[in-house]
Short mmCIF file of C-alpha atoms and ligand atoms in Angstrom, two decimals:
data_model
loop_
_atom_site.label_atom_id
_atom_site.label_comp_id
_atom_site.label_asym_id
_atom_site.label_seq_id
_atom_site.Cartn_x
_atom_site.Cartn_y
_atom_site.Cartn_z
CA MET A 1 -80.45 -29.01 11.14
CA TYR A 2 -82.60 -25.97 11.17
CA LYS A 3 -84.68 -24.27 8.58
CA VAL A 4 -86.31 -20.88 8.56
CA PRO A 5 -88.43 -19.89 5.60
CA PRO A 6 -87.12 -17.06 3.49
CA ILE A 7 -88.58 -13.66 4.18
CA PRO A 8 -89.78 -12.30 0.86
CA SER A 9 -88.33 -8.85 0.59
CA SER A 10 -91.76 -7.67 -0.53
CA GLN A 11 -92.77 -8.10 3.12
CA ILE A 12 -89.87 -6.04 4.34
CA THR A 13 -89.85 -3.39 1.66
CA PRO A 14 -92.99 -1.45 0.97
CA GLN A 15 -92.71 -1.43 -2.82
CA SER A 16 -95.55 1.08 -3.02
CA THR A 17 -93.60 3.73 -1.19
CA TRP A 18 -90.75 4.68 -3.42
CA LEU A 19 -88.59 6.81 -1.24
CA ARG A 20 -86.15 9.26 -2.67
CA ARG A 21 -82.63 8.05 -3.28
CA ARG A 22 -81.30 10.35 -0.61
CA GLU A 23 -83.41 8.45 1.89
CA VAL A 24 -81.84 5.21 0.76
CA VAL A 25 -78.38 6.49 1.40
CA LYS A 26 -79.45 7.79 4.77
CA SER A 27 -80.95 4.48 5.81
CA LEU A 28 -77.77 2.68 4.75
CA LEU A 29 -75.60 4.92 6.79
CA LEU A 30 -77.68 5.12 9.93
CA ALA A 31 -76.86 1.54 10.60
CA PRO A 32 -75.70 1.11 14.18
CA ALA A 33 -77.77 -2.06 14.52
CA LEU A 34 -76.03 -3.54 11.52
CA VAL A 35 -73.38 -5.48 13.34
CA ALA A 36 -74.81 -5.54 16.82
CA GLY A 37 -77.96 -7.36 15.82
CA CYS A 38 -76.40 -10.33 14.18
CA ALA A 39 -73.31 -10.56 16.28
CA ARG A 40 -74.79 -11.63 19.55
CA GLN A 41 -75.00 -15.27 18.74
CA SER A 42 -72.29 -16.68 20.93
CA ASP A 43 -73.44 -20.27 20.74
CA ALA A 44 -73.36 -22.27 17.53
CA ASP A 45 -76.26 -24.47 18.47
CA ALA A 46 -78.43 -21.83 20.05
CA ALA A 47 -81.99 -21.35 18.89
CA PRO A 48 -82.34 -19.44 15.62
CA ALA A 49 -81.24 -15.86 16.04
CA PRO A 50 -84.04 -13.32 15.99
CA VAL A 51 -84.08 -11.38 12.76
CA THR A 52 -82.86 -8.10 14.17
CA TRP A 53 -79.92 -7.60 11.83
CA GLY A 54 -79.54 -4.76 9.41
CA ARG A 55 -81.84 -1.91 8.51
CA PRO A 56 -84.62 -2.09 5.97
CA LEU A 57 -83.64 -0.87 2.53
CA SER A 58 -86.12 0.72 0.22
CA PRO A 59 -86.95 1.28 -2.49
CA LEU A 60 -85.47 -1.66 -4.35
CA GLU A 61 -85.91 -1.63 -8.09
CA PRO A 62 -86.61 -5.09 -9.52
CA SER A 63 -84.10 -6.50 -11.98
CA PRO A 64 -84.65 -8.43 -15.22
CA PHE A 65 -81.84 -10.76 -14.10
CA ASN A 66 -83.74 -12.07 -11.07
CA THR A 67 -84.19 -15.82 -10.83
CA ALA A 68 -87.58 -17.14 -9.71
CA GLU A 69 -86.01 -20.28 -8.17
CA PRO A 70 -86.76 -20.98 -4.50
CA GLN A 71 -84.65 -18.79 -2.28
CA THR A 72 -82.31 -19.86 0.47
CA GLY A 73 -83.62 -19.22 3.95
CA LEU A 74 -82.26 -16.13 5.63
CA ARG A 75 -80.90 -18.18 8.49
CA ASP A 76 -78.88 -20.49 6.24
CA ALA A 77 -77.58 -17.58 4.17
CA THR A 78 -76.36 -15.77 7.29
CA ASN A 79 -75.07 -18.74 9.34
CA TYR A 80 -73.37 -20.91 6.72
CA ASN A 81 -70.70 -18.62 5.36
CA ASN A 82 -67.20 -18.45 3.99
CA TYR A 83 -65.40 -15.44 5.41
CA TYR A 84 -62.01 -16.74 6.45
CA GLU A 85 -61.02 -13.50 8.19
CA PHE A 86 -63.46 -14.65 10.90
CA GLY A 87 -62.46 -18.32 10.82
CA THR A 88 -62.69 -21.28 8.48
CA ASP A 89 -65.76 -23.06 9.90
CA LYS A 90 -69.02 -22.22 8.18
CA SER A 91 -70.45 -21.00 11.48
CA ASP A 92 -67.45 -18.83 12.44
CA PRO A 93 -68.36 -15.70 10.47
CA ALA A 94 -71.75 -15.35 12.20
CA LYS A 95 -70.37 -16.25 15.64
CA ARG A 96 -67.06 -14.40 15.59
CA SER A 97 -67.82 -11.11 13.84
CA GLY A 98 -69.22 -9.33 16.90
CA LYS A 99 -66.36 -6.83 17.08
CA PHE A 100 -66.54 -5.88 13.42
CA LYS A 101 -67.42 -2.24 12.72
CA ALA A 102 -68.97 -1.61 9.34
CA GLU A 103 -69.33 2.09 9.87
CA PRO A 104 -68.00 4.59 9.24
CA TRP A 105 -66.65 3.20 5.97
CA SER A 106 -64.62 4.57 3.12
CA VAL A 107 -63.15 3.13 -0.05
CA GLU A 108 -59.88 4.10 -1.69
CA ILE A 109 -60.01 4.38 -5.47
CA ALA A 110 -56.57 4.04 -7.05
CA GLY A 111 -54.70 3.35 -10.27
CA HIS A 112 -55.56 4.20 -13.86
CA ALA A 113 -58.52 6.54 -13.44
CA GLU A 114 -59.01 10.29 -13.65
CA SER A 115 -60.64 10.46 -10.27
CA THR A 116 -58.82 8.69 -7.45
CA GLY A 117 -58.60 9.12 -3.70
CA ARG A 118 -60.53 8.12 -0.61
CA PHE A 119 -64.32 8.37 -0.74
CA THR A 120 -66.86 7.83 1.98
CA LEU A 121 -69.39 5.09 1.38
CA GLU A 122 -72.06 7.75 1.34
CA ASP A 123 -70.34 9.63 -1.49
CA ILE A 124 -69.93 6.45 -3.48
CA LEU A 125 -73.60 5.51 -3.16
CA LYS A 126 -75.27 8.87 -3.44
CA PRO A 127 -76.19 9.00 -7.14
CA HIS A 128 -77.28 5.37 -7.47
CA ALA A 129 -80.59 3.60 -7.11
CA LEU A 130 -80.59 0.29 -5.26
CA GLU A 131 -81.77 -2.73 -7.19
CA GLU A 132 -82.87 -6.14 -5.99
CA ARG A 133 -80.80 -8.90 -7.61
CA ILE A 134 -81.91 -12.44 -6.88
CA TYR A 135 -78.93 -14.53 -7.95
CA ARG A 136 -77.59 -18.03 -7.65
CA LEU A 137 -74.34 -18.15 -5.64
CA ARG A 138 -72.16 -21.17 -6.45
CA CYS A 139 -69.27 -21.97 -4.15
CA VAL A 140 -66.32 -23.90 -5.58
CA GLU A 141 -66.80 -26.35 -2.67
CA GLY A 142 -69.91 -27.66 -4.44
CA TRP A 143 -72.80 -25.97 -2.65
CA SER A 144 -75.05 -23.16 -3.83
CA MET A 145 -77.69 -20.77 -2.59
CA VAL A 146 -80.25 -18.40 -4.10
CA ILE A 147 -79.93 -15.01 -2.41
CA PRO A 148 -81.84 -11.76 -2.92
CA TRP A 149 -79.14 -9.09 -2.84
CA ALA A 150 -79.66 -5.34 -2.81
CA GLY A 151 -77.03 -3.51 -4.77
CA ILE A 152 -75.82 -1.24 -7.51
CA PRO A 153 -74.37 -2.21 -10.88
CA LEU A 154 -70.60 -2.18 -10.34
CA GLY A 155 -70.02 -0.65 -13.78
CA ASP A 156 -72.16 2.39 -12.96
CA VAL A 157 -70.00 3.06 -9.91
CA LEU A 158 -66.67 2.43 -11.68
CA LYS A 159 -67.54 4.75 -14.60
CA ARG A 160 -67.83 7.71 -12.25
CA PHE A 161 -64.10 7.48 -11.52
CA LYS A 162 -63.34 7.67 -15.27
CA PRO A 163 -60.95 4.77 -15.86
CA THR A 164 -58.31 5.70 -18.46
CA ALA A 165 -57.34 3.72 -21.58
CA SER A 166 -54.65 1.90 -19.58
CA ALA A 167 -57.22 0.41 -17.19
CA ARG A 168 -57.77 -3.19 -18.24
CA TYR A 169 -58.43 -4.87 -14.89
CA VAL A 170 -59.94 -3.97 -11.54
CA ALA A 171 -58.41 -5.13 -8.25
CA PHE A 172 -60.38 -5.28 -4.99
CA THR A 173 -59.09 -5.54 -1.42
CA THR A 174 -60.92 -6.51 1.78
CA VAL A 175 -60.47 -4.52 4.97
CA ASN A 176 -57.40 -5.56 6.99
CA ARG A 177 -58.45 -5.49 10.66
CA PRO A 178 -56.93 -8.35 12.63
CA ALA A 179 -58.24 -6.86 15.90
CA GLU A 180 -61.83 -7.26 14.69
CA MET A 181 -61.31 -10.38 12.57
CA PRO A 182 -60.10 -13.28 14.71
CA GLY A 183 -59.47 -15.62 11.77
CA MET A 184 -56.69 -13.35 10.52
CA ARG A 185 -54.30 -14.65 13.15
CA TYR A 186 -54.06 -17.85 11.12
CA PRO A 187 -52.05 -17.74 7.90
CA VAL A 188 -54.66 -19.57 5.84
CA LEU A 189 -54.41 -16.91 3.15
CA ASP A 190 -52.00 -14.12 2.34
CA TRP A 191 -54.00 -11.33 3.98
CA PRO A 192 -55.66 -9.03 3.15
CA TYR A 193 -58.05 -10.92 0.87
CA ARG A 194 -57.71 -9.72 -2.72
CA GLU A 195 -59.71 -10.36 -5.85
CA GLY A 196 -59.83 -9.04 -9.39
CA LEU A 197 -61.80 -8.89 -12.60
CA ARG A 198 -61.09 -7.92 -16.17
CA LEU A 199 -62.54 -4.45 -16.73
CA ASP A 200 -65.17 -5.73 -19.17
CA GLU A 201 -66.28 -8.33 -16.60
CA ALA A 202 -66.54 -5.62 -13.98
CA MET A 203 -68.58 -3.46 -16.37
CA HIS A 204 -71.01 -6.29 -17.20
CA PRO A 205 -74.51 -5.46 -15.96
CA LEU A 206 -74.68 -8.67 -13.88
CA SER A 207 -71.77 -7.55 -11.68
CA ILE A 208 -72.94 -5.61 -8.64
CA LEU A 209 -71.72 -4.03 -5.48
CA ALA A 210 -74.10 -5.45 -2.88
CA LEU A 211 -75.06 -3.44 0.18
CA GLY A 212 -77.84 -5.61 1.46
CA MET A 213 -79.65 -8.92 1.30
CA TYR A 214 -83.24 -9.97 2.01
CA GLY A 215 -84.23 -6.30 1.92
CA ARG A 216 -81.85 -5.18 4.66
CA THR A 217 -78.27 -4.01 4.99
CA LEU A 218 -75.66 -6.78 4.96
CA PRO A 219 -74.71 -8.50 8.19
CA ALA A 220 -70.97 -8.64 8.95
CA GLN A 221 -70.67 -12.30 8.00
CA ASN A 222 -71.94 -11.60 4.48
CA GLY A 223 -69.51 -8.77 3.83
CA ALA A 224 -70.86 -5.57 5.38
CA PRO A 225 -71.02 -2.84 4.40
CA LEU A 226 -70.32 -3.58 0.75
CA ARG A 227 -69.10 -6.56 -1.24
CA LEU A 228 -68.83 -7.71 -4.79
CA ILE A 229 -71.27 -10.15 -6.40
CA VAL A 230 -70.27 -11.75 -9.71
CA PRO A 231 -72.86 -14.50 -10.10
CA TRP A 232 -71.32 -16.42 -13.02
CA LYS A 233 -68.07 -17.03 -11.14
CA TYR A 234 -67.29 -19.20 -8.12
CA GLY A 235 -68.23 -17.51 -4.88
CA PHE A 236 -64.68 -16.69 -3.81
CA LYS A 237 -64.51 -14.01 -6.53
CA SER A 238 -67.30 -12.15 -4.69
CA ILE A 239 -65.00 -10.39 -2.24
CA LYS A 240 -66.44 -9.00 0.99
CA SER A 241 -66.03 -5.75 2.95
CA ILE A 242 -64.19 -3.87 0.21
CA VAL A 243 -61.92 -0.95 1.16
CA ARG A 244 -59.88 -0.53 -2.00
CA ILE A 245 -60.58 -0.61 -5.73
CA GLU A 246 -57.67 -0.17 -8.12
CA PHE A 247 -57.71 0.08 -11.91
CA THR A 248 -54.69 -1.82 -13.22
CA GLU A 249 -53.05 -2.48 -16.55
CA THR A 250 -52.18 -6.12 -15.88
CA ALA A 251 -54.09 -8.91 -14.15
CA PRO A 252 -53.90 -8.31 -10.39
CA ALA A 253 -52.81 -10.96 -7.91
CA THR A 254 -55.77 -12.65 -6.24
CA SER A 255 -55.60 -14.41 -2.86
CA TRP A 256 -56.82 -17.85 -3.87
CA ASN A 257 -54.77 -17.93 -7.05
CA VAL A 258 -51.65 -16.96 -5.10
CA SER A 259 -52.29 -19.63 -2.45
CA ALA A 260 -53.04 -22.49 -4.90
CA PRO A 261 -52.57 -21.55 -8.55
CA GLN A 262 -53.28 -25.09 -9.81
CA GLU A 263 -56.65 -25.06 -8.03
CA TYR A 264 -57.94 -21.52 -8.49
CA GLY A 265 -57.44 -19.59 -11.70
CA PHE A 266 -57.93 -15.90 -12.27
CA TYR A 267 -61.19 -16.34 -14.19
CA SER A 268 -62.91 -18.95 -12.03
CA ASN A 269 -66.03 -18.98 -14.16
CA VAL A 270 -68.44 -21.68 -12.99
CA ASN A 271 -67.75 -24.59 -15.33
CA PRO A 272 -69.24 -28.06 -14.78
CA GLU A 273 -66.78 -29.48 -17.30
CA VAL A 274 -63.61 -28.46 -15.54
CA SER A 275 -63.13 -30.29 -12.24
CA HIS A 276 -61.30 -28.84 -9.32
CA PRO A 277 -58.37 -31.17 -8.47
CA ARG A 278 -60.15 -32.31 -5.31
CA TRP A 279 -63.79 -32.29 -6.38
CA SER A 280 -65.96 -32.50 -9.48
CA GLN A 281 -67.88 -29.39 -10.44
CA ALA A 282 -70.61 -31.29 -12.34
CA THR A 283 -73.24 -30.97 -9.61
CA GLU A 284 -73.94 -28.86 -6.57
CA ARG A 285 -75.80 -29.06 -3.27
CA ARG A 286 -78.52 -26.42 -3.53
CA ILE A 287 -79.27 -25.01 -0.10
CA ALA A 288 -82.66 -23.52 -0.87
CA GLY A 289 -86.31 -24.22 -1.23
CA ASP A 290 -88.83 -26.47 0.42
CA GLY A 291 -87.60 -29.63 2.03
CA SER A 292 -83.98 -28.65 1.79
CA SER A 293 -81.72 -28.20 4.73
CA LEU A 294 -78.01 -27.59 4.87
CA LEU A 295 -77.79 -31.02 3.24
CA GLY A 296 -79.37 -29.42 0.21
CA ASN A 297 -80.74 -30.94 -2.95
CA ARG A 298 -78.30 -32.22 -5.55
CA VAL A 299 -78.72 -30.34 -8.84
CA ARG A 300 -76.69 -30.13 -12.02
CA THR A 301 -74.28 -27.25 -12.29
CA LEU A 302 -74.78 -25.05 -15.33
CA ALA A 303 -72.11 -23.36 -17.45
CA PHE A 304 -71.41 -19.89 -16.08
CA ASN A 305 -73.76 -20.79 -13.22
CA GLY A 306 -76.73 -20.47 -15.58
CA TYR A 307 -75.73 -17.02 -16.88
CA ALA A 308 -74.12 -18.22 -20.14
CA GLU A 309 -76.62 -16.33 -22.29
CA GLN A 310 -75.54 -13.07 -20.68
CA VAL A 311 -71.79 -13.58 -20.29
CA ALA A 312 -70.45 -16.27 -22.66
CA ASP A 313 -69.53 -13.56 -25.21
CA LEU A 314 -66.99 -12.14 -22.79
CA TYR A 315 -64.90 -15.27 -23.35
CA ALA A 316 -65.35 -15.78 -27.09
CA GLY A 317 -62.30 -17.48 -28.56
CA MET A 318 -60.78 -18.30 -25.18
CA ASP A 319 -59.84 -21.82 -24.10
CA LEU A 320 -61.84 -22.11 -20.88
CA ARG A 321 -59.87 -25.15 -19.73
CA ARG A 322 -56.60 -23.29 -19.84
CA ASN A 323 -58.14 -20.03 -18.63
CA PHE A 324 -59.94 -21.63 -15.68
N1 MTE B 1 -62.91 -11.19 2.19
C1 MTE B 1 -63.44 -12.38 1.91
N2 MTE B 1 -64.37 -12.46 0.93
C2 MTE B 1 -64.93 -13.67 0.62
C3 MTE B 1 -64.53 -14.85 1.30
C4 MTE B 1 -63.55 -14.73 2.34
O1 MTE B 1 -63.13 -15.71 2.99
N3 MTE B 1 -63.05 -13.49 2.62
N4 MTE B 1 -65.08 -16.07 0.94
C5 MTE B 1 -65.61 -16.17 -0.42
C6 MTE B 1 -66.32 -17.42 -0.68
S1 MTE B 1 -65.38 -18.82 -0.84
C7 MTE B 1 -67.67 -17.46 -0.89
S2 MTE B 1 -68.44 -18.90 -1.37
C8 MTE B 1 -68.52 -16.26 -0.66
C9 MTE B 1 -69.59 -16.60 0.36
O2 MTE B 1 -70.48 -15.53 0.52
P1 MTE B 1 -71.64 -15.63 1.60
O3 MTE B 1 -71.02 -16.06 2.90
O4 MTE B 1 -72.27 -14.29 1.66
O5 MTE B 1 -72.61 -16.69 1.10
O6 MTE B 1 -67.77 -15.15 -0.19
C10 MTE B 1 -66.49 -14.98 -0.78
N5 MTE B 1 -65.90 -13.73 -0.35
MO1 MO B 2 -66.72 -20.38 -1.88
#
């Protein structure tokens, strides 16, 4: 077991120098080192990879939603991953994503909105300021991390495409590139990976499109160049490497729900009172903080992953056992 202390993003990001937003976009897009840096680990048990991944992101505006809990070490957060397109072992995404190209990147906007079509990542990001969001991430497998993301409120991005009155849900799709994603040759899921939210969930200020973590652009294994983060839901809702966003009238099909509907519902809000058929959700292994390793410290799981105060209203009147 290894452990590398977290790098406070204050050390990476000079908070005193607030660059113009245009500079932020530029630094995101000039990212040739993005994949190359983190992809060269060919050996699972090699010494810790040097921190050469990504490009520094600044400025990052602090968020009132940030948790002050001990953060997960960068090395754990980038070497213990779920990204089945690269394989199902936790170490596969870091080891097997070397061919993945996160740039250039574009996203197709479709469905019930006034403005649809294909947009470059640069065009999508241009008007937005990047914020730091230090969130808990709770996987349905019973482990959790505390990760400092860099991102943009999803709602601010979605509003620019002017969803119409018929838009009630938002569907997201991950890039479909079997040649760069060796795990896709196995039919573990109905590829490409798909996820969805109700529109009001997507518009909630806690939902973000993340472009970076620990003050730098995302490595491939964490969903470069942009992924969803919905911190009150199980981690599988936070879909990686998004290439398509569609506004829909009815609830979209989602990969995990399609593969095992009894196990994974559409909502998938973190709920310690509703067990998964194969494991309890009452506690979690927190991979973060002093003295922890990948074994983690056992902590109690909180309703909505600790974000009940912010999001419980979204589900007023709903039976959260039926709508799991
Ligand atoms: N496209 C895609 N997105 C995905 C996954 C995946 O396999 N493919 N795994 C999900 C799961 S189960 C979790 S817990 C989180 C893990 O995010 P992390 O590796 O950045 O911690 O990503 C989610 N997003
Ligand atoms: Mo997960």
